[in-house]
Structure formats: structure tokens, C-alpha cells
């Protein structure tokens, strides 16, 4: 039986003890990259370690960094800023002076630990692997040019100037108070699914400048959103009207319009509206402002979603958080479907106040503080939208030809609307680029011959 190795690298042992001593920021090392780092330290701990095991562990570490397209140092910084723990949550809601001294001390300790791990570069790990595995050359070192958000770059520069990261606790608390933590610090668009928030890394890029024809509705929505962002009481909004008029696009464009402001968009499907009270409580107290976006809203008889949304719109004993509003779109002015059979008949209806019940259903849309109506686009509005989009797409054809083709498209497809105009311009742009461009290239070739 071979004797256990007794010769170990003191620096690696120190790093292992440091990593094991984290009190609040354990999640930094619980992801794929962090676990690969810990496994690599264990693999190269002994000077006569198995070379094959060392190389496999280093390969896993390299692969994890490459999959994130991130350097080890950048990984440590972003994990600190995006971490979700008792300190990050309380720092968003309390003044720094009111935080528990034990909590502050624990964060200071963890920041010192993470500083020592930060200083363990991939280049150093590669050299250790070379020495332990007795390789003629060191393994390839992963490196990628940093691609951080401006606020991450600023905070990273601040940490790098400190001899002791433990002195950064108050600054870190201020960061969480301004930008939040966890998932909310990483994304600006979310959807609620199966009882949890899901970050959307690539939200719809639609811009407000591409939406024309409903300027008064746009201005009213922007003003209400400004109320939300400034901390004033904003109204819940119902955008209703004809299909394809740009109601959903207008809401989604707010993310780009306010990209420098702490605005987030949370998409909630109708099937998940029953969770609205729970969702609102999750958002209470976070620094970001949230628009809960419900698209194509309508209800059936005795729908649980109706009751949940009613609670959020009207409130209950719990105070409404001022950082959350609901923006809903619908093609129906009366959001609850009503049939003639639903109308009360004195002879056979059991409910004494049936008319009151029906009126409550029909007036549900009135519970939104602001209702914006989107009328069907007439020919003038439709052509104005087409001209605007054509100019943005740099489509170079005569105005007469553009309008003729646009009207033909509307007749053959989905009628006059902003959606139809967008579909027409997308088709025309591709058509001119691929087929007309190909024809011009052919003609040029023939002329040269």
C-alpha cells in the first residue's frame, strides 16, 4: 500500500483554508467556475500529485472560464456584486449604521478572503500545474479582454486601489443599495415562471423611435413611467385597442428608453397571474423600479387570476409598494368575457344582486388608474408609419412606389396596422437587398464582359 504524500504546497493549503472560512459569500465558489477552482487546488496540493488528475482539473477550470468568457479576476468581482445573502438584502433596506456589527465584520472577513483568491491568477495556477505534473511547459492560460458594465469597472478599480478589501464594506453596501443584488443586479428584463424569476439576457430591442402614430398614448405612458422612476405614486395602466397597433412594443420599448435608469420589466403570463400578490412582495424594498407586464389580458368566469390582479390593483390591508406598477395590454375594453346567457333573468337566476355582479365584471378595467386607447390605423396613419420605418431602414425607392406596395401588402395580409407596416418593411428590405441587389450585380458583370 503506497504511503500518503506528506509534502504539500503551503500557499495552496492557505487558499483552501481561506475558501473554507467564507461566512456569507459561499455562493461565489458554488458555481461551475468556483467549484472547478476548488477542485484544482485540491488536485495540485501535493508536490507528487497525479499528473493526469492535475491536468484534468486544470482543463475543467479552463473550460469553466471559457464558457463564461470571463477571467478569474472578473469572475470574483461580478460574483461579489451579484451575490444574494443576508447582508446584500439588508444593505438595500437599511442605513449602513443600522446594520448588525457582526454582519459587517463577517463581510469584512469575507472580502479579505476573496481578495486572496482574486490574487491567485490563472497564470499562477498554470505554473503550479506545470511544477506538480513535471511538464516541460505550462498549460495554456485563459485570458479574455474584460467586458464589464461601467459600474462593475468602477467598483473593480476601487477595490484594486485598496490594500485591504475588508475596508470596502460600507462602499459595497452603498452599491447594493443603489443597484440591488442577486438576479436583479444582473438583468433588466425578467419573466415569472414556475414560482421563480428568470432573467432574460436578450430582451426585445424595440426602440421608442420606431413607434409612430400614437404619440398622445406614448407621452402619457412616458409621463407615468417617470412618476414611477422618481419615486412618486404611478398608476397602473391598461393599453387596449386594435391588434397590431403597437401596444406591447410600446411597453417593451421603455427598457431601451430608460436604459440608464433603474427600470426593470417583468413579464407575467396570464396563467401565472394568481401569483401576483407573491410577486409583488418579492419586489418590495428592492432599489429597482418594476413594471409588471401582462400581455393580451382577458379573463374567464371565476378566474383565480382575476381575483389576484384585483388585489394588486385595488390593494388590501398590506401597503402597496411604490416601486411596482402593472402595465397590461388587451384587445378588449371589457376584460372579462361576457355571454348573453350570463345576463340575469329574474325567473331562473338564483343570485339576488346579479346585476351588481355583472357590473363589477364589466367595470374591472376601470380599476386601472390610466387607460390608453389604440384605435385602428386609418390609411394616413398606416402610410406615415411605413414612411417612418422605411427612412430608418434606409430603403431607397420612390414615395409613390413605397405607398403603392404598402397598401397592396396591407390588402393581402393583415390589414392596416403598425405590425403590418413593420412586416412589410422587413420583407421589402430583405427583398431589395437579396434579389434586386443580385440583379444589379449580374447586370454589372454582363456590362463588364
Coordinates of C-alpha atoms in Angstrom, one line a residue:
X1 CA 0.0 0.0 0.0
X2 CA 1.6 3.3 -1.1
X3 CA 2.3 5.8 1.6
X4 CA 0.2 9.0 1.6
X5 CA 2.1 12.1 0.4
X6 CA 3.2 14.4 3.1
X7 CA 4.7 17.2 1.0
X8 CA 2.2 19.9 0.2
X9 CA 2.3 23.4 -1.2
X10 CA 1.8 25.8 1.8
X11 CA 0.3 28.6 -0.4
X12 CA -2.3 26.2 -1.7
X13 CA -3.2 25.0 1.7
X14 CA -3.6 28.6 2.8
X15 CA -6.0 29.3 -0.1
X16 CA -8.0 26.2 0.8
X17 CA -8.4 27.3 4.4
X18 CA -9.4 30.7 3.3
X19 CA -12.0 29.4 0.9
X20 CA -13.5 27.2 3.6
X21 CA -13.8 30.1 6.0
X22 CA -16.3 32.2 4.0
X23 CA -19.2 33.2 6.1
X24 CA -21.7 34.9 3.8
X25 CA -20.2 34.7 0.3
X26 CA -20.0 31.0 -0.1
X27 CA -22.0 31.2 -3.3
X28 CA -19.0 32.8 -5.0
X29 CA -17.4 29.3 -5.0
X30 CA -20.5 27.2 -5.6
X31 CA -20.9 27.8 -9.3
X32 CA -19.2 25.9 -12.0
X33 CA -16.1 28.2 -12.0
X34 CA -15.8 28.3 -8.3
X35 CA -16.1 24.5 -7.8
X36 CA -13.6 24.0 -10.6
X37 CA -11.2 26.3 -8.8
X38 CA -11.5 24.4 -5.5
X39 CA -11.1 21.1 -7.3
X40 CA -8.0 22.3 -9.0
X41 CA -6.5 23.5 -5.7
X42 CA -7.1 20.0 -4.2
X43 CA -5.6 18.3 -7.3
X44 CA -2.3 20.3 -7.1
X45 CA -2.0 20.4 -3.3
X46 CA 0.7 17.8 -3.1
X47 CA 4.1 18.1 -4.8
X48 CA 3.9 14.5 -6.0
X49 CA 0.3 14.7 -7.1
X50 CA -1.0 12.6 -10.0
X51 CA -0.2 14.5 -13.2
X52 CA -3.2 13.2 -15.1
X53 CA -5.6 14.3 -12.3
X54 CA -3.9 17.7 -12.2
X55 CA -4.3 18.2 -16.0
X56 CA -7.9 17.1 -15.9
X57 CA -8.7 19.5 -13.0
X58 CA -7.0 22.4 -14.8
X59 CA -8.9 21.6 -18.0
X60 CA -12.2 21.8 -16.1
X61 CA -11.2 25.1 -14.6
X62 CA -10.1 26.5 -18.1
X63 CA -13.3 25.2 -19.7
X64 CA -15.5 26.8 -17.0
X65 CA -13.9 30.3 -17.5
X66 CA -14.1 29.9 -21.3
X67 CA -17.8 29.0 -21.1
X68 CA -18.4 32.3 -19.3
X69 CA -16.0 34.2 -21.5
X70 CA -14.6 35.7 -18.3
X71 CA -11.3 36.0 -16.5
X72 CA -10.9 34.6 -13.0
X73 CA -10.4 38.1 -11.5
X74 CA -13.5 39.5 -13.3
X75 CA -15.4 36.4 -12.1
X76 CA -14.6 37.2 -8.5
X77 CA -15.7 40.8 -8.8
X78 CA -19.0 40.1 -10.6
X79 CA -19.9 37.3 -8.1
X80 CA -19.3 39.8 -5.2
X81 CA -21.6 42.3 -6.8
X82 CA -24.3 39.9 -7.8
X83 CA -24.3 37.8 -4.7
X84 CA -27.5 37.3 -2.8
X85 CA -27.1 36.8 1.0
X86 CA -28.4 38.4 4.3
X87 CA -26.0 41.3 4.0
X88 CA -26.9 42.2 0.4
X89 CA -30.6 42.1 1.2
X90 CA -30.4 44.2 4.4
X91 CA -28.0 46.7 2.9
X92 CA -30.7 47.6 0.3
X93 CA -33.2 48.4 3.0
X94 CA -31.2 49.8 6.0
X95 CA -28.7 52.5 6.6
X96 CA -25.2 51.2 7.0
X97 CA -25.0 52.5 10.5
X98 CA -28.1 50.4 11.4
X99 CA -26.6 47.1 10.2
X100 CA -25.5 44.5 12.7
X101 CA -21.8 44.9 13.7
X102 CA -21.4 41.1 13.5
X103 CA -22.8 41.2 9.9
X104 CA -20.4 44.0 8.9
X105 CA -17.5 42.2 10.5
X106 CA -18.4 39.0 8.6
X107 CA -18.5 40.9 5.3
X108 CA -15.1 42.4 6.0
X109 CA -13.7 39.0 6.7
X110 CA -15.1 37.5 3.5
X111 CA -13.8 40.4 1.4
X112 CA -10.3 39.7 2.7
X113 CA -10.7 36.0 1.8
X114 CA -12.0 36.9 -1.7
X115 CA -9.0 39.3 -2.2
X116 CA -6.6 36.4 -1.5
X117 CA -8.5 34.2 -4.0
X118 CA -8.6 37.1 -6.6
X119 CA -4.8 37.4 -6.4
X120 CA -4.5 33.7 -7.3
X121 CA -4.3 34.3 -11.0
X122 CA -4.8 31.7 -13.8
X123 CA -1.2 32.2 -14.7
X124 CA 0.0 31.2 -11.2
X125 CA -2.3 28.1 -11.3
X126 CA -0.8 27.1 -14.7
X127 CA 2.7 27.4 -13.3
X128 CA 1.8 25.3 -10.3
X129 CA 0.3 22.6 -12.5
X130 CA 3.5 22.6 -14.6
X131 CA 5.6 22.1 -11.5
X132 CA 3.4 19.5 -9.8
X133 CA 2.9 17.5 -13.1
X134 CA 6.5 17.9 -14.1
X135 CA 5.5 19.3 -17.6
X136 CA 8.1 20.8 -20.0
X137 CA 5.8 23.8 -20.5
X138 CA 2.9 25.3 -18.5
X139 CA -0.7 24.8 -19.8
X140 CA -2.4 27.5 -21.8
X141 CA -3.6 30.3 -19.6
X142 CA -7.1 31.5 -20.2
X143 CA -7.4 35.3 -20.8
X144 CA -10.1 37.5 -22.3
X145 CA -10.3 41.2 -22.5
X146 CA -12.6 42.4 -19.7
X147 CA -16.1 43.2 -20.9
X148 CA -17.7 44.6 -17.8
X149 CA -20.6 47.1 -17.3
X150 CA -19.4 50.6 -16.4
X151 CA -20.5 50.2 -12.7
X152 CA -18.6 46.9 -12.4
X153 CA -15.5 48.5 -13.9
X154 CA -15.7 51.4 -11.5
X155 CA -16.1 49.2 -8.5
X156 CA -13.3 46.8 -9.6
X157 CA -11.0 49.8 -10.0
X158 CA -11.9 50.9 -6.5
X159 CA -11.1 47.5 -5.0
X160 CA -7.8 47.3 -6.8
X161 CA -6.7 50.6 -5.1
X162 CA -7.2 49.1 -1.7
X163 CA -4.6 47.2 0.2
X164 CA -7.3 45.5 2.3
X165 CA -10.7 44.7 0.7
X166 CA -12.1 44.5 4.2
X167 CA -12.2 48.3 4.2
X168 CA -14.7 48.3 1.4
X169 CA -17.7 47.1 3.3
X170 CA -19.5 50.4 3.5
X171 CA -18.9 51.2 -0.2
X172 CA -20.2 47.7 -1.1
X173 CA -23.3 48.3 1.0
X174 CA -23.9 51.6 -0.9
X175 CA -23.5 49.7 -4.2
X176 CA -26.2 47.2 -3.2
X177 CA -28.5 50.0 -2.1
X178 CA -28.2 51.6 -5.5
X179 CA -28.1 48.6 -7.9
X180 CA -29.6 45.8 -5.9
X181 CA -28.2 42.3 -5.7
X182 CA -28.7 38.7 -7.0
X183 CA -30.6 38.3 -10.2
X184 CA -32.0 41.8 -10.1
X185 CA -28.5 43.2 -10.3
X186 CA -27.6 41.1 -13.4
X187 CA -30.7 41.6 -15.7
X188 CA -33.2 44.3 -16.5
X189 CA -35.8 42.0 -18.1
X190 CA -37.4 39.0 -16.4
X191 CA -40.2 36.5 -16.7
X192 CA -42.0 34.8 -13.8
X193 CA -42.2 31.0 -14.4
X194 CA -42.9 28.1 -12.0
X195 CA -42.7 30.3 -9.0
X196 CA -39.4 32.0 -9.7
X197 CA -37.8 34.9 -11.5
X198 CA -36.0 34.1 -14.8
X199 CA -33.5 36.6 -16.2
X200 CA -33.9 37.5 -19.9
X201 CA -30.4 38.2 -21.2
X202 CA -31.6 39.4 -24.6
X203 CA -34.8 41.4 -24.3
X204 CA -36.7 42.7 -27.3
X205 CA -34.5 45.5 -28.8
X206 CA -37.5 47.6 -30.0
X207 CA -36.9 51.3 -29.6
X208 CA -39.4 54.1 -28.9
X209 CA -38.2 56.0 -32.0
X210 CA -39.6 53.2 -34.3
X211 CA -43.2 53.6 -32.9
X212 CA -45.2 56.3 -34.6
X213 CA -48.9 57.0 -35.0
X214 CA -49.9 57.0 -31.3
X215 CA -48.0 60.0 -29.9
X216 CA -50.5 61.0 -27.2
X217 CA -50.7 57.5 -25.8
X218 CA -46.9 57.3 -25.8
X219 CA -46.5 60.6 -24.0
X220 CA -49.0 59.6 -21.3
X221 CA -47.2 56.3 -20.7
X222 CA -43.8 58.0 -20.5
X223 CA -45.1 60.5 -18.0
X224 CA -46.5 57.8 -15.8
X225 CA -43.2 55.9 -16.1
X226 CA -41.3 59.0 -15.0
X227 CA -43.6 59.1 -11.9
X228 CA -42.5 55.5 -11.1
X229 CA -38.8 56.2 -11.6
X230 CA -38.9 59.4 -9.5
X231 CA -40.5 57.6 -6.5
X232 CA -43.9 59.2 -6.9
X233 CA -47.2 57.2 -7.0
X234 CA -47.5 55.8 -10.5
X235 CA -50.8 54.5 -11.9
X236 CA -51.5 51.0 -13.2
X237 CA -52.1 51.2 -16.9
X238 CA -54.3 49.4 -19.4
X239 CA -53.4 49.7 -23.0
X240 CA -56.3 48.4 -25.1
X241 CA -57.3 48.6 -28.7
X242 CA -56.9 47.0 -32.1
X243 CA -54.4 44.2 -32.7
X244 CA -51.1 45.2 -34.2
X245 CA -51.3 48.8 -33.0
X246 CA -48.0 48.6 -31.1
X247 CA -49.3 48.3 -27.5
X248 CA -46.9 45.6 -26.5
X249 CA -44.0 47.2 -28.4
X250 CA -44.6 50.5 -26.6
X251 CA -44.3 48.8 -23.2
X252 CA -41.2 46.8 -24.2
X253 CA -39.5 49.9 -25.7
X254 CA -39.4 51.5 -22.2
X255 CA -36.4 49.3 -21.3
X256 CA -34.3 50.9 -24.0
X257 CA -35.7 54.4 -23.4
X258 CA -34.7 54.3 -19.8
X259 CA -31.6 52.1 -20.1
X260 CA -29.6 54.4 -17.9
X261 CA -32.3 54.3 -15.2
X262 CA -33.1 51.6 -12.6
X263 CA -36.2 50.3 -14.6
X264 CA -36.9 46.6 -14.9
X265 CA -39.6 44.8 -16.9
X266 CA -41.2 41.6 -15.5
X267 CA -43.3 39.6 -17.9
X268 CA -46.1 37.6 -16.2
X269 CA -48.2 35.2 -18.3
X270 CA -51.9 35.1 -17.7
X271 CA -51.6 31.6 -16.3
X272 CA -49.3 32.9 -13.6
X273 CA -51.4 35.9 -12.5
X274 CA -52.6 34.0 -9.5
X275 CA -49.0 34.5 -8.1
X276 CA -49.2 38.3 -8.4
X277 CA -49.5 39.1 -4.7
X278 CA -46.5 36.9 -4.0
X279 CA -44.5 38.5 -6.9
X280 CA -45.2 42.0 -5.6
X281 CA -44.0 41.1 -2.1
X282 CA -40.7 39.7 -3.6
X283 CA -40.2 43.1 -5.3
X284 CA -41.0 45.2 -2.2
X285 CA -37.9 47.0 -0.9
X286 CA -35.5 46.4 -3.8
X287 CA -34.0 49.6 -5.3
X288 CA -35.1 48.9 -8.9
X289 CA -38.5 50.1 -10.2
X290 CA -40.6 47.3 -11.8
X291 CA -43.2 47.3 -14.5
X292 CA -45.2 44.0 -14.3
X293 CA -46.1 43.4 -18.0
X294 CA -49.2 41.4 -18.7
X295 CA -49.8 40.9 -22.4
X296 CA -53.2 40.1 -24.1
X297 CA -55.2 40.3 -20.9
X298 CA -58.7 38.8 -20.6
X299 CA -60.5 36.6 -18.1
X300 CA -62.9 33.8 -17.9
X301 CA -65.7 33.3 -15.4
X302 CA -64.5 32.7 -11.8
X303 CA -60.9 33.0 -12.9
X304 CA -58.4 33.0 -10.0
X305 CA -56.2 35.3 -12.0
X306 CA -59.0 37.9 -11.9
X307 CA -59.1 37.9 -8.1
X308 CA -55.3 38.1 -7.8
X309 CA -55.0 41.0 -10.2
X310 CA -57.9 42.8 -8.4
X311 CA -55.9 42.5 -5.1
X312 CA -52.9 44.1 -6.7
X313 CA -54.8 46.9 -8.5
X314 CA -57.0 47.8 -5.6
X315 CA -54.8 46.9 -2.7
X316 CA -55.6 45.2 0.6
X317 CA -54.5 45.6 4.1
X318 CA -50.9 45.4 3.0
X319 CA -49.5 48.7 1.7
X320 CA -48.8 48.9 -2.0
X321 CA -45.0 49.1 -2.8
X322 CA -44.3 52.3 -4.7
X323 CA -41.7 50.6 -6.9
X324 CA -44.1 48.4 -8.7
X325 CA -46.9 49.0 -11.3
X326 CA -48.8 46.9 -13.7
X327 CA -48.9 47.6 -17.4
X328 CA -51.4 45.4 -19.2
X329 CA -52.4 45.2 -22.9
X330 CA -55.7 43.8 -24.2
X331 CA -57.8 43.8 -27.3
X332 CA -60.9 44.0 -25.2
X333 CA -62.2 47.1 -23.3
X334 CA -64.2 44.7 -21.0
X335 CA -61.6 42.3 -19.8
X336 CA -63.9 39.6 -18.6
X337 CA -65.7 37.7 -21.3
X338 CA -69.5 38.0 -21.1
X339 CA -72.1 35.9 -22.8
X340 CA -75.8 36.7 -23.2
X341 CA -76.5 33.7 -21.0
X342 CA -74.6 35.5 -18.2
X343 CA -77.2 38.3 -18.1
X344 CA -79.5 37.9 -15.2
X345 CA -83.1 36.6 -15.8
X346 CA -85.5 37.2 -12.9
X347 CA -87.2 33.8 -13.4
X348 CA -84.3 31.4 -13.1
X349 CA -81.4 33.3 -11.6
X350 CA -80.5 32.4 -8.0
X351 CA -78.4 35.5 -7.3
X352 CA -80.4 38.3 -5.8
X353 CA -77.9 41.0 -6.9
X354 CA -76.9 39.5 -10.2
X355 CA -76.8 42.9 -11.9
X356 CA -74.3 44.1 -9.4
X357 CA -72.0 41.1 -10.1
X358 CA -72.2 41.7 -13.8
X359 CA -71.4 45.4 -13.5
X360 CA -68.4 44.5 -11.3
X361 CA -67.1 42.3 -14.1
X362 CA -67.7 44.9 -16.8
X363 CA -66.1 47.7 -14.9
X364 CA -63.0 45.8 -14.0
X365 CA -60.9 47.7 -16.5
X366 CA -61.8 50.9 -14.6
X367 CA -59.6 49.7 -11.7
X368 CA -56.6 50.6 -13.8
X369 CA -55.7 54.2 -13.0
X370 CA -54.9 55.1 -16.6
X371 CA -56.4 53.6 -19.7
X372 CA -54.8 54.3 -23.1
X373 CA -56.9 53.5 -26.2
X374 CA -55.3 52.5 -29.5
X375 CA -57.8 53.0 -32.4
X376 CA -57.3 51.0 -35.7
X377 CA -54.9 52.8 -38.0
X378 CA -56.5 54.6 -40.9
X379 CA -54.8 54.8 -44.3
X380 CA -52.9 58.1 -43.5
X381 CA -51.6 56.8 -40.2
X382 CA -50.6 53.5 -41.7
X383 CA -48.7 55.2 -44.5
X384 CA -47.0 57.5 -42.1
X385 CA -45.7 54.5 -40.1
X386 CA -44.5 52.9 -43.3
X387 CA -42.6 56.0 -44.4
X388 CA -41.0 56.4 -40.9
X389 CA -39.8 52.8 -40.8
X390 CA -38.6 53.0 -44.5
X391 CA -36.5 56.0 -43.6
X392 CA -35.0 54.3 -40.6
X393 CA -34.3 51.2 -42.7
X394 CA -32.7 53.4 -45.5
X395 CA -34.9 51.9 -48.2
X396 CA -34.3 53.8 -51.3
X397 CA -37.4 53.8 -53.5
X398 CA -39.8 56.5 -54.6
X399 CA -42.5 57.5 -52.1
X400 CA -45.2 56.7 -54.7
X401 CA -43.9 53.2 -55.2
X402 CA -43.4 52.7 -51.4
X403 CA -47.0 53.7 -50.7
X404 CA -48.4 51.6 -53.5
X405 CA -46.6 48.5 -52.3
X406 CA -47.5 49.2 -48.7
X407 CA -51.2 49.4 -49.5
X408 CA -51.1 46.2 -51.6
X409 CA -49.3 44.4 -48.7
X410 CA -52.0 45.5 -46.2
X411 CA -54.8 44.3 -48.5
X412 CA -53.2 40.9 -49.0
X413 CA -52.1 40.4 -45.4
X414 CA -53.3 41.6 -42.0
X415 CA -54.9 45.0 -42.7
X416 CA -53.5 48.4 -41.8
X417 CA -51.6 48.4 -38.5
X418 CA -48.2 49.2 -37.1
X419 CA -47.4 45.4 -37.0
X420 CA -48.3 45.1 -40.7
X421 CA -46.2 48.1 -41.5
X422 CA -43.2 46.5 -39.7
X423 CA -43.7 43.2 -41.5
X424 CA -43.9 45.0 -44.9
X425 CA -40.7 47.0 -44.3
X426 CA -38.8 43.9 -43.1
X427 CA -39.9 42.0 -46.2
X428 CA -39.1 44.9 -48.6
X429 CA -35.7 45.5 -47.1
X430 CA -34.7 41.8 -47.5
X431 CA -36.2 41.7 -51.0
X432 CA -34.3 44.8 -52.2
X433 CA -31.1 43.6 -50.6
X434 CA -31.1 40.0 -51.9
X435 CA -32.9 40.0 -55.2
X436 CA -32.6 43.5 -56.5
X437 CA -29.0 43.6 -55.3
X438 CA -28.3 40.3 -57.0
X439 CA -29.8 41.6 -60.2
X440 CA -27.7 44.7 -60.2
X441 CA -24.5 42.6 -59.6
X442 CA -25.5 40.4 -62.6
X443 CA -26.0 43.4 -64.8
X444 CA -22.7 44.9 -63.8
X445 CA -20.9 41.6 -64.6
X446 CA -22.6 41.4 -68.0
X447 CA -21.7 45.0 -68.8
X448 CA -18.1 44.4 -68.0
X449 CA -18.0 41.4 -70.3

